[in-house]
Coordinates of N, CA and C in Angstrom, one line a residue:
M942 N 0.9 -1.2 0.0 CA 0.0 0.0 0.0 C 0.9 1.2 0.0
N943 N 0.7 2.1 -1.0 CA 1.5 3.3 -1.1 C 1.0 4.4 -0.1
K944 N 2.0 4.9 0.6 CA 1.6 6.0 1.5 C 1.6 7.3 0.8
K945 N 0.5 8.1 1.0 CA 0.3 9.3 0.4 C 1.2 10.4 1.0
L946 N 2.0 11.0 0.2 CA 3.0 12.0 0.7 C 2.3 13.4 0.8
S947 N 2.7 14.2 1.7 CA 2.2 15.6 1.8 C 2.9 16.4 0.7
K948 N 2.4 17.6 0.4 CA 2.9 18.4 -0.7 C 4.4 18.8 -0.4
Q949 N 4.6 19.0 0.9 CA 6.0 19.4 1.2 C 7.0 18.3 1.0
K950 N 6.7 17.1 1.5 CA 7.6 16.0 1.3 C 7.7 15.6 -0.2
K951 N 6.6 15.7 -1.0 CA 6.7 15.4 -2.4 C 7.6 16.4 -3.1
F952 N 7.5 17.7 -2.7 CA 8.4 18.7 -3.3 C 9.9 18.4 -3.0
I953 N 10.1 18.0 -1.7 CA 11.5 17.7 -1.4 C 12.0 16.5 -2.1
N954 N 11.2 15.4 -2.2 CA 11.6 14.2 -2.9 C 11.9 14.5 -4.4
D955 N 11.0 15.3 -5.0 CA 11.3 15.7 -6.4 C 12.6 16.4 -6.6
G956 N 12.9 17.3 -5.6 CA 14.1 18.0 -5.7 C 15.4 17.2 -5.5
V957 N 15.3 16.2 -4.6 CA 16.4 15.3 -4.4 C 16.6 14.4 -5.6
F958 N 15.5 13.9 -6.2 CA 15.6 13.1 -7.4 C 16.2 13.8 -8.5
F959 N 15.8 15.1 -8.7 CA 16.4 15.9 -9.8 C 17.9 16.1 -9.6
S960 N 18.3 16.4 -8.3 CA 19.7 16.6 -8.1 C 20.6 15.4 -8.3
E961 N 20.1 14.2 -7.8 CA 20.8 13.0 -7.9 C 20.9 12.6 -9.4
L962 N 19.8 12.7 -10.1 CA 19.8 12.4 -11.5 C 20.7 13.3 -12.3
N963 N 20.7 14.5 -12.0 CA 21.5 15.5 -12.8 C 23.0 15.2 -12.5
E964 N 23.4 14.9 -11.3 CA 24.7 14.5 -10.9 C 25.2 13.2 -11.6
L965 N 24.3 12.3 -11.6 CA 24.6 11.0 -12.3 C 24.9 11.2 -13.8
L966 N 24.0 11.9 -14.5 CA 24.1 12.2 -15.9 C 25.3 13.1 -16.2
S967 N 25.6 14.0 -15.3 CA 26.8 14.9 -15.5 C 28.1 14.0 -15.5
R968 N 28.2 13.0 -14.7 CA 29.3 12.1 -14.6 C 29.4 11.2 -15.9
E969 N 28.2 10.7 -16.2 CA 28.2 9.7 -17.3 C 28.4 10.3 -18.7
L970 N 27.8 11.5 -18.9 CA 27.7 12.1 -20.2 C 28.5 13.4 -20.3
A971 N 29.5 13.6 -19.5 CA 30.2 14.8 -19.5 C 30.9 15.0 -20.8
D972 N 31.5 13.9 -21.4 CA 32.2 14.0 -22.7 C 31.3 14.0 -23.9
E973 N 30.0 13.8 -23.7 CA 29.1 13.7 -24.8 C 28.2 14.9 -25.0
G974 N 28.5 16.0 -24.3 CA 27.7 17.2 -24.5 C 26.5 17.3 -23.7
Y975 N 26.4 16.7 -22.5 CA 25.2 16.8 -21.7 C 25.2 18.2 -21.0
T976 N 24.1 18.9 -21.0 CA 24.0 20.2 -20.3 C 22.9 20.2 -19.2
N977 N 21.7 19.6 -19.4 CA 20.7 19.7 -18.4 C 19.7 18.6 -18.7
V978 N 18.8 18.4 -17.7 CA 17.7 17.4 -17.8 C 16.4 18.0 -17.4
E979 N 15.4 17.5 -18.0 CA 14.0 17.9 -17.7 C 13.2 16.7 -17.4
I980 N 12.4 16.7 -16.3 CA 11.6 15.5 -15.8 C 10.2 15.9 -15.9
R981 N 9.4 15.0 -16.6 CA 8.0 15.1 -16.7 C 7.3 13.9 -16.1
K982 N 6.5 14.1 -15.1 CA 5.9 12.9 -14.4 C 4.4 12.8 -14.8
A983 N 4.0 11.6 -15.0 CA 2.6 11.2 -15.3 C 2.2 10.1 -14.4
P984 N 0.9 9.8 -14.2 CA 0.5 8.8 -13.3 C 1.1 7.4 -13.6
L985 N 1.3 7.1 -14.9 CA 1.8 5.7 -15.3 C 3.3 5.7 -15.7
K986 N 3.8 6.8 -16.1 CA 5.2 6.8 -16.5 C 5.9 8.1 -16.3
T987 N 7.2 8.0 -16.3 CA 8.1 9.2 -16.1 C 8.9 9.5 -17.4
E988 N 8.9 10.7 -17.9 CA 9.6 11.1 -19.1 C 10.8 11.9 -18.7
I989 N 12.0 11.5 -19.1 CA 13.2 12.2 -18.9 C 13.8 12.7 -20.2
I990 N 14.0 14.0 -20.3 CA 14.5 14.7 -21.5 C 15.9 15.1 -21.3
L991 N 16.8 14.6 -22.0 CA 18.2 15.0 -21.9 C 18.5 16.1 -22.9
K992 N 19.0 17.2 -22.4 CA 19.4 18.3 -23.3 C 20.9 18.2 -23.6
M993 N 21.2 18.0 -24.9 CA 22.6 17.7 -25.3 C 23.0 18.7 -26.4
T994 N 24.3 19.0 -26.4 CA 24.8 19.9 -27.5 C 25.1 19.0 -28.8
Q995 N 25.3 17.7 -28.6 CA 25.5 16.8 -29.7 C 24.7 15.5 -29.4
T996 N 23.9 15.1 -30.4 CA 23.0 14.0 -30.2 C 23.5 12.7 -30.9
H997 N 24.5 12.8 -31.8 CA 24.9 11.6 -32.6 C 25.6 10.6 -31.7
S998 N 26.3 11.1 -30.7 CA 27.1 10.2 -29.8 C 26.2 9.3 -28.9
I999 N 25.0 9.8 -28.5 CA 24.1 9.1 -27.7 C 23.0 8.3 -28.5
L1000 N 22.7 8.8 -29.7 CA 21.7 8.1 -30.5 C 22.3 7.2 -31.5
G1001 N 23.6 7.3 -31.8 CA 24.3 6.5 -32.8 C 24.4 5.0 -32.3
S1002 N 24.9 4.2 -33.2 CA 25.1 2.7 -32.9 C 23.8 2.1 -32.5
R1003 N 22.7 2.4 -33.2 CA 21.4 1.8 -32.9 C 20.9 2.1 -31.5
G1004 N 21.3 3.2 -31.0 CA 20.8 3.6 -29.7 C 21.4 2.8 -28.5
R1005 N 22.6 2.3 -28.7 CA 23.2 1.5 -27.6 C 23.5 2.3 -26.4
R1006 N 24.0 3.5 -26.6 CA 24.3 4.4 -25.4 C 23.1 4.8 -24.6
I1007 N 22.0 5.2 -25.3 CA 20.8 5.6 -24.6 C 20.2 4.4 -23.9
K1008 N 20.3 3.2 -24.4 CA 19.8 2.0 -23.7 C 20.6 1.8 -22.4
E1009 N 21.9 2.0 -22.5 CA 22.7 1.9 -21.3 C 22.3 2.9 -20.2
I1010 N 22.1 4.1 -20.6 CA 21.7 5.2 -19.7 C 20.3 4.8 -19.1
N1011 N 19.4 4.3 -20.0 CA 18.1 3.9 -19.5 C 18.1 2.8 -18.4
G1012 N 19.0 1.8 -18.7 CA 19.1 0.7 -17.7 C 19.8 1.2 -16.4
L1013 N 20.7 2.1 -16.6 CA 21.4 2.6 -15.4 C 20.5 3.4 -14.5
I1014 N 19.6 4.2 -15.1 CA 18.6 5.0 -14.3 C 17.6 4.1 -13.6
K1015 N 17.1 3.1 -14.4 CA 16.2 2.2 -13.8 C 16.7 1.4 -12.6
K1016 N 18.0 1.0 -12.7 CA 18.6 0.3 -11.7 C 18.9 1.2 -10.5
R1017 N 19.3 2.4 -10.7 CA 19.7 3.3 -9.6 C 18.5 3.8 -8.9
F1018 N 17.4 4.1 -9.6 CA 16.2 4.7 -8.9 C 15.0 3.7 -8.9
Q1019 N 15.3 2.5 -9.2 CA 14.3 1.4 -9.1 C 13.0 1.7 -9.8
F1020 N 13.1 2.0 -11.1 CA 11.9 2.2 -11.9 C 11.5 0.8 -12.5
D1021 N 10.2 0.7 -12.8 CA 9.6 -0.5 -13.4 C 10.1 -0.6 -14.9
E1022 N 9.8 -1.7 -15.5 CA 10.4 -1.9 -16.9 C 9.8 -0.9 -17.9
K1023 N 8.5 -0.6 -17.8 CA 7.8 0.2 -18.8 C 7.4 1.6 -18.2
S1024 N 7.9 1.9 -17.1 CA 7.5 3.2 -16.5 C 8.5 4.4 -16.7
L1025 N 9.5 4.1 -17.6 CA 10.5 5.2 -17.8 C 10.7 5.3 -19.3
E1026 N 10.7 6.5 -19.8 CA 11.0 6.8 -21.2 C 12.1 8.0 -21.2
I1027 N 13.1 7.8 -22.1 CA 14.1 8.8 -22.2 C 14.1 9.4 -23.6
Y1028 N 14.1 10.7 -23.7 CA 14.2 11.4 -25.0 C 15.4 12.3 -25.0
V1029 N 15.9 12.7 -26.2 CA 17.1 13.5 -26.3 C 16.7 14.8 -27.1
E1030 N 17.0 15.9 -26.5 CA 16.7 17.2 -27.2 C 18.0 17.9 -27.5
K1031 N 18.2 18.4 -28.7 CA 19.5 19.1 -29.0 C 19.3 20.6 -28.8
I1032 N 20.3 21.2 -28.1 CA 20.4 22.6 -27.9 C 20.7 23.3 -29.2
I1033 N 19.9 24.4 -29.4 CA 20.1 25.1 -30.7 C 21.4 25.9 -30.8
N1034 N 21.7 26.7 -29.8 CA 22.9 27.5 -29.7 C 23.7 27.1 -28.5
K1035 N 24.7 26.3 -28.7 CA 25.5 25.8 -27.5 C 26.4 26.9 -26.9
N1036 N 26.7 28.0 -27.7 CA 27.5 29.0 -27.2 C 26.8 29.9 -26.2
L1037 N 25.4 29.8 -26.1 CA 24.7 30.5 -25.0 C 24.4 29.6 -23.8
C1038 N 25.0 28.4 -23.8 CA 24.8 27.5 -22.7 C 26.0 27.5 -21.8
A1039 N 25.9 27.9 -20.5 CA 27.0 28.0 -19.6 C 27.7 26.7 -19.4
I1040 N 27.0 25.6 -19.3 CA 27.6 24.3 -19.0 C 28.5 23.9 -20.2
S1041 N 27.9 24.1 -21.4 CA 28.7 23.7 -22.7 C 30.0 24.6 -22.8
Q1042 N 29.9 25.9 -22.5 CA 31.1 26.7 -22.5 C 32.1 26.4 -21.5
A1043 N 31.6 26.0 -20.3 CA 32.5 25.6 -19.2 C 33.3 24.3 -19.6
E1044 N 32.6 23.4 -20.2 CA 33.2 22.1 -20.6 C 34.2 22.4 -21.7
S1045 N 33.8 23.3 -22.6 CA 34.8 23.6 -23.7 C 36.0 24.3 -23.2
L1046 N 35.9 25.2 -22.2 CA 37.0 25.8 -21.6 C 37.9 24.8 -20.9
R1047 N 37.3 23.9 -20.2 CA 38.0 22.9 -19.5 C 38.9 22.0 -20.4
Y1048 N 38.3 21.6 -21.5 CA 39.1 20.8 -22.5 C 40.2 21.6 -23.1
K1049 N 40.0 22.9 -23.3 CA 41.1 23.8 -23.8 C 42.3 23.8 -22.8
L1050 N 41.9 24.0 -21.6 CA 43.0 24.0 -20.5 C 43.7 22.7 -20.4
L1051 N 42.9 21.6 -20.5 CA 43.6 20.2 -20.4 C 44.5 20.0 -21.6
R1052 N 44.2 20.6 -22.8 CA 45.1 20.4 -24.0 C 46.3 21.3 -23.9
G1053 N 46.4 22.2 -22.9 CA 47.6 23.0 -22.7 C 47.5 24.4 -23.3
M1054 N 46.3 24.8 -23.6 CA 46.2 26.2 -24.2 C 46.5 27.2 -23.0
V1055 N 47.0 28.3 -23.4 CA 47.3 29.4 -22.4 C 45.9 29.9 -21.8
I1056 N 45.9 30.1 -20.5 CA 44.6 30.4 -19.8 C 44.0 31.7 -20.4
R1057 N 44.8 32.7 -20.5 CA 44.2 34.0 -21.0 C 43.6 33.8 -22.4
R1058 N 44.4 33.1 -23.3 CA 43.9 33.0 -24.7 C 42.6 32.1 -24.7
A1059 N 42.6 31.0 -23.9 CA 41.4 30.2 -23.9 C 40.2 30.9 -23.4
C1060 N 40.3 31.7 -22.3 CA 39.2 32.5 -21.7 C 38.7 33.5 -22.7
Y1061 N 39.6 34.2 -23.4 CA 39.1 35.3 -24.3 C 38.5 34.6 -25.5
S1062 N 38.9 33.4 -25.9 CA 38.3 32.7 -27.0 C 36.8 32.3 -26.7
T1063 N 36.6 31.8 -25.5 CA 35.3 31.4 -25.0 C 34.4 32.7 -24.8
L1064 N 35.0 33.7 -24.3 CA 34.2 35.0 -24.1 C 33.8 35.5 -25.4
R1065 N 34.7 35.5 -26.4 CA 34.3 36.1 -27.7 C 33.2 35.3 -28.4
S1066 N 33.3 33.9 -28.4 CA 32.3 33.1 -29.0 C 31.0 33.2 -28.4
T1067 N 30.9 33.5 -27.0 CA 29.7 33.7 -26.3 C 29.0 35.0 -26.7
M1068 N 29.8 36.0 -26.8 CA 29.2 37.4 -27.1 C 28.8 37.4 -28.6
E1069 N 29.6 36.8 -29.5 CA 29.2 36.8 -30.9 C 27.9 36.0 -31.2
S1070 N 27.5 35.1 -30.2 CA 26.3 34.3 -30.4 C 25.1 35.1 -29.9
G1071 N 25.3 36.3 -29.4 CA 24.1 37.1 -29.1 C 23.9 37.3 -27.6
A1072 N 24.8 36.9 -26.7 CA 24.7 37.1 -25.3 C 24.8 38.5 -24.9
K1073 N 24.0 38.9 -23.9 CA 24.0 40.3 -23.4 C 25.3 40.6 -22.6
G1074 N 25.8 39.5 -21.9 CA 27.0 39.7 -21.1 C 27.5 38.4 -20.6
C1075 N 28.8 38.3 -20.2 CA 29.4 37.1 -19.8 C 30.6 37.4 -18.8
I1076 N 30.7 36.6 -17.8 CA 31.8 36.6 -16.8 C 32.4 35.3 -16.7
I1077 N 33.7 35.2 -16.9 CA 34.5 34.0 -16.7 C 35.5 34.2 -15.6
S1078 N 35.4 33.3 -14.5 CA 36.4 33.4 -13.4 C 37.2 32.1 -13.4
V1079 N 38.5 32.2 -13.4 CA 39.4 31.1 -13.3 C 40.3 31.2 -12.1
S1080 N 40.3 30.3 -11.2 CA 41.0 30.4 -10.0 C 41.9 29.1 -9.7
G1081 N 43.0 29.3 -9.1 CA 43.9 28.3 -8.8 C 45.3 28.7 -9.0
K1082 N 46.2 27.7 -9.1 CA 47.7 28.0 -9.4 C 47.8 28.2 -10.9
L1083 N 47.6 29.4 -11.3 CA 47.5 29.7 -12.8 C 48.9 29.8 -13.4
R1084 N 49.8 30.6 -12.7 CA 51.2 30.7 -13.3 C 52.2 30.4 -12.2
A1085 N 52.1 31.0 -11.0 CA 53.1 30.8 -10.0 C 52.5 29.8 -9.0
Q1086 N 53.3 29.6 -7.9 CA 52.9 28.7 -6.8 C 51.7 29.2 -6.0
R1087 N 51.6 30.5 -6.0 CA 50.5 31.1 -5.2 C 49.2 31.1 -6.0
A1088 N 48.1 30.7 -5.4 CA 46.8 30.7 -6.1 C 46.2 32.1 -6.2
K1089 N 45.5 32.3 -7.3 CA 44.9 33.6 -7.5 C 43.7 33.4 -8.5
T1090 N 42.9 34.5 -8.6 CA 41.7 34.4 -9.5 C 41.8 35.4 -10.6
M1091 N 41.5 35.0 -11.8 CA 41.5 35.9 -13.0 C 40.0 36.0 -13.5
K1092 N 39.6 37.2 -13.7 CA 38.2 37.4 -14.2 C 38.2 38.1 -15.6
F1093 N 37.3 37.6 -16.4 CA 37.2 38.1 -17.8 C 35.7 38.5 -18.0
I1094 N 35.5 39.8 -18.2 CA 34.1 40.3 -18.3 C 33.9 41.0 -19.6
D1095 N 32.7 40.8 -20.1 CA 32.3 41.5 -21.3 C 30.8 41.7 -21.3
G1096 N 30.3 42.9 -21.8 CA 28.9 43.1 -21.9 C 28.3 43.5 -20.5
Y1097 N 26.9 43.3 -20.5 CA 26.1 43.8 -19.3 C 25.5 42.6 -18.7
I1098 N 25.6 42.5 -17.4 CA 25.1 41.3 -16.7 C 24.4 41.7 -15.3
I1099 N 23.3 41.2 -15.0 CA 22.6 41.5 -13.7 C 23.0 40.5 -12.6
H1100 N 22.9 40.9 -11.4 CA 23.3 40.0 -10.3 C 22.2 39.8 -9.2
S1101 N 21.1 40.5 -9.3 CA 20.1 40.4 -8.2 C 18.7 40.6 -8.8
G1102 N 17.8 40.1 -8.0 CA 16.4 40.3 -8.4 C 15.8 39.0 -9.1
K1103 N 14.5 39.0 -9.3 CA 13.8 37.9 -9.9 C 14.3 37.6 -11.3
P1104 N 14.7 38.6 -12.2 CA 15.1 38.3 -13.6 C 16.4 37.4 -13.6
V1105 N 17.2 37.3 -12.5 CA 18.4 36.5 -12.5 C 18.0 35.0 -12.8
E1106 N 16.9 34.6 -12.3 CA 16.4 33.2 -12.4 C 16.1 32.9 -13.9
D1107 N 15.7 33.9 -14.7 CA 15.3 33.7 -16.1 C 16.5 34.0 -17.0
Y1108 N 17.3 35.0 -16.7 CA 18.2 35.5 -17.7 C 19.7 35.0 -17.5
I1109 N 20.0 34.5 -16.3 CA 21.4 34.2 -16.0 C 21.6 32.7 -16.0
E1110 N 22.5 32.2 -16.8 CA 22.9 30.8 -16.7 C 24.3 30.7 -16.1
K1111 N 24.4 29.8 -15.1 CA 25.7 29.6 -14.4 C 26.2 28.2 -14.5
A1112 N 27.5 28.0 -14.5 CA 28.1 26.7 -14.5 C 29.5 26.7 -13.8
T1113 N 29.8 25.6 -13.1 CA 31.1 25.5 -12.4 C 31.7 24.2 -12.8
R1114 N 33.0 24.2 -13.2 CA 33.7 23.0 -13.5 C 35.1 23.0 -12.9
H1115 N 35.7 21.9 -12.7 CA 37.1 21.8 -12.2 C 38.0 21.1 -13.2
C1116 N 39.1 21.6 -13.3 CA 40.1 21.1 -14.3 C 41.3 20.6 -13.5
F1117 N 41.6 19.4 -13.6 CA 42.7 18.8 -12.8 C 44.0 18.8 -13.7
L1118 N 44.9 19.7 -13.4 CA 46.1 19.9 -14.1 C 47.3 19.4 -13.2
R1119 N 48.5 19.4 -13.8 CA 49.7 18.9 -13.0 C 50.0 19.8 -11.8
Q1120 N 49.8 21.1 -12.0 CA 50.1 22.0 -10.9 C 49.0 22.1 -9.8
G1121 N 47.9 21.5 -10.1 CA 46.8 21.5 -9.1 C 45.4 21.6 -9.8
V1122 N 44.4 21.9 -9.0 CA 43.0 22.0 -9.5 C 42.8 23.4 -9.9
I1123 N 42.2 23.6 -11.1 CA 41.8 24.9 -11.6 C 40.3 25.0 -11.6
G1124 N 39.7 26.0 -10.9 CA 38.3 26.2 -10.8 C 37.8 27.1 -11.9
I1125 N 36.7 26.7 -12.6 CA 36.1 27.5 -13.7 C 34.7 27.9 -13.4
K1126 N 34.3 29.2 -13.4 CA 33.0 29.6 -13.2 C 32.6 30.5 -14.4
I1127 N 31.4 30.2 -15.0 CA 30.9 31.0 -16.1 C 29.5 31.4 -15.8
S1128 N 29.2 32.7 -16.0 CA 27.9 33.3 -16.0 C 27.6 34.0 -17.3
I1129 N 26.4 33.6 -17.9 CA 26.0 34.2 -19.2 C 24.6 34.8 -19.0
M1130 N 24.5 36.0 -19.5 CA 23.2 36.7 -19.5 C 22.6 36.5 -20.9
L1131 N 21.4 35.8 -20.9 CA 20.8 35.5 -22.2 C 20.1 36.7 -22.7
P1132 N 19.9 36.8 -24.1 CA 19.2 37.9 -24.6 C 17.7 37.7 -24.5
W1133 N 16.9 38.8 -24.6 CA 15.4 38.7 -24.6 C 15.0 38.2 -26.0
D1134 N 14.1 37.2 -26.0 CA 13.6 36.6 -27.3 C 12.1 36.5 -27.2
P1135 N 11.4 37.2 -28.0 CA 9.9 37.1 -27.9 C 9.4 35.7 -28.2
I1136 N 10.1 35.0 -29.0 CA 9.7 33.6 -29.3 C 10.0 32.6 -28.2
G1137 N 11.1 32.9 -27.5 CA 11.5 32.0 -26.4 C 12.4 30.9 -26.7
I1138 N 13.2 31.1 -27.9 CA 14.1 30.0 -28.3 C 15.5 30.3 -27.8
R1139 N 16.0 31.5 -28.1 CA 17.4 31.9 -27.6 C 17.5 32.4 -26.2
G1140 N 16.3 32.9 -25.7 CA 16.3 33.5 -24.4 C 14.9 33.5 -23.8
P1141 N 14.7 34.1 -22.6 CA 13.4 34.1 -22.0 C 12.4 35.0 -22.8
K1142 N 11.1 34.7 -22.8 CA 10.1 35.5 -23.4 C 9.8 36.8 -22.7
K1143 N 9.9 36.7 -21.3 CA 9.5 37.9 -20.5 C 10.6 38.9 -20.5
P1144 N 10.3 40.2 -20.9 CA 11.4 41.2 -20.9 C 11.8 41.6 -19.5
L1145 N 12.9 42.3 -19.4 CA 13.4 42.8 -18.1 C 12.4 43.9 -17.6
P1146 N 12.2 43.9 -16.3 CA 11.2 44.9 -15.8 C 11.6 46.3 -15.9
D1147 N 12.9 46.6 -16.0 CA 13.4 48.0 -16.1 C 13.6 48.5 -17.5
V1148 N 13.2 47.7 -18.5 CA 13.3 48.1 -19.9 C 12.1 48.9 -20.3
V1149 N 12.3 50.1 -20.8 CA 11.2 51.0 -21.2 C 11.2 51.0 -22.8
T1150 N 10.0 50.7 -23.3 CA 9.9 50.7 -24.8 C 9.1 51.9 -25.2
V1151 N 9.6 52.8 -26.0 CA 8.9 54.0 -26.4 C 8.2 53.7 -27.8
L1152 N 6.9 53.8 -27.8 CA 6.1 53.5 -29.0 C 6.0 54.8 -29.8
D1153 N 5.8 54.6 -31.1 CA 5.7 55.7 -32.1 C 4.3 56.4 -31.8
N1154 N 4.4 57.7 -31.9 CA 3.2 58.5 -31.7 C 2.3 58.5 -33.0
K1155 N 1.1 57.9 -32.9 CA 0.3 57.8 -34.1 C -0.8 58.9 -33.9
I1156 N -0.9 59.7 -34.9 CA -1.9 60.8 -34.9 C -3.0 60.4 -35.8
N1157 N -4.2 60.3 -35.3 CA -5.4 59.9 -36.1 C -6.2 61.2 -36.4
F1158 N -6.5 61.4 -37.6 CA -7.2 62.5 -38.1 C -8.7 62.1 -38.3

């Protein structure tokens, strides 16, 4: 007999499930372009939508990789055989995704690229894709033995208020180099998009739009 949960406990259980699933997928699909996950629950089944920058690696080879992920999630979270479905959604503009840019910067540093050059390259590609602003923070033993933080900023970015939840994308990654661990933090401010594809539909509350004065005779 299933015990009916209160709304508060159900909210907490859903949050814990999302956090554990996101951490599991981040470890398993880090090299295959994983950025985020969306969960849709129905009475009879649960739909999990993987948001990826590249879909051929997980859908190729007759779907072998996505079947492995499906079996792993079922075993970890004890789903029934037909109660879980996994879909893959490709991100249209990966340069506006903070997780994708953080992973790209991490691979550049692992390949030995100079930190300043790698950060400016990531910053330029983000701003050229239409972002309103971007901040990249790199901390650790960058050149000398003493740890420090370098910040690279371009454009306009907000830090407080309700619009931060809609307009700001953040990501944190760690790069394990020979001299130590390098921390990477990226914040991207998305542009306003009335369609809702490249950014949020809702405009910023402090934006004033001046309409043309129409004179009717």
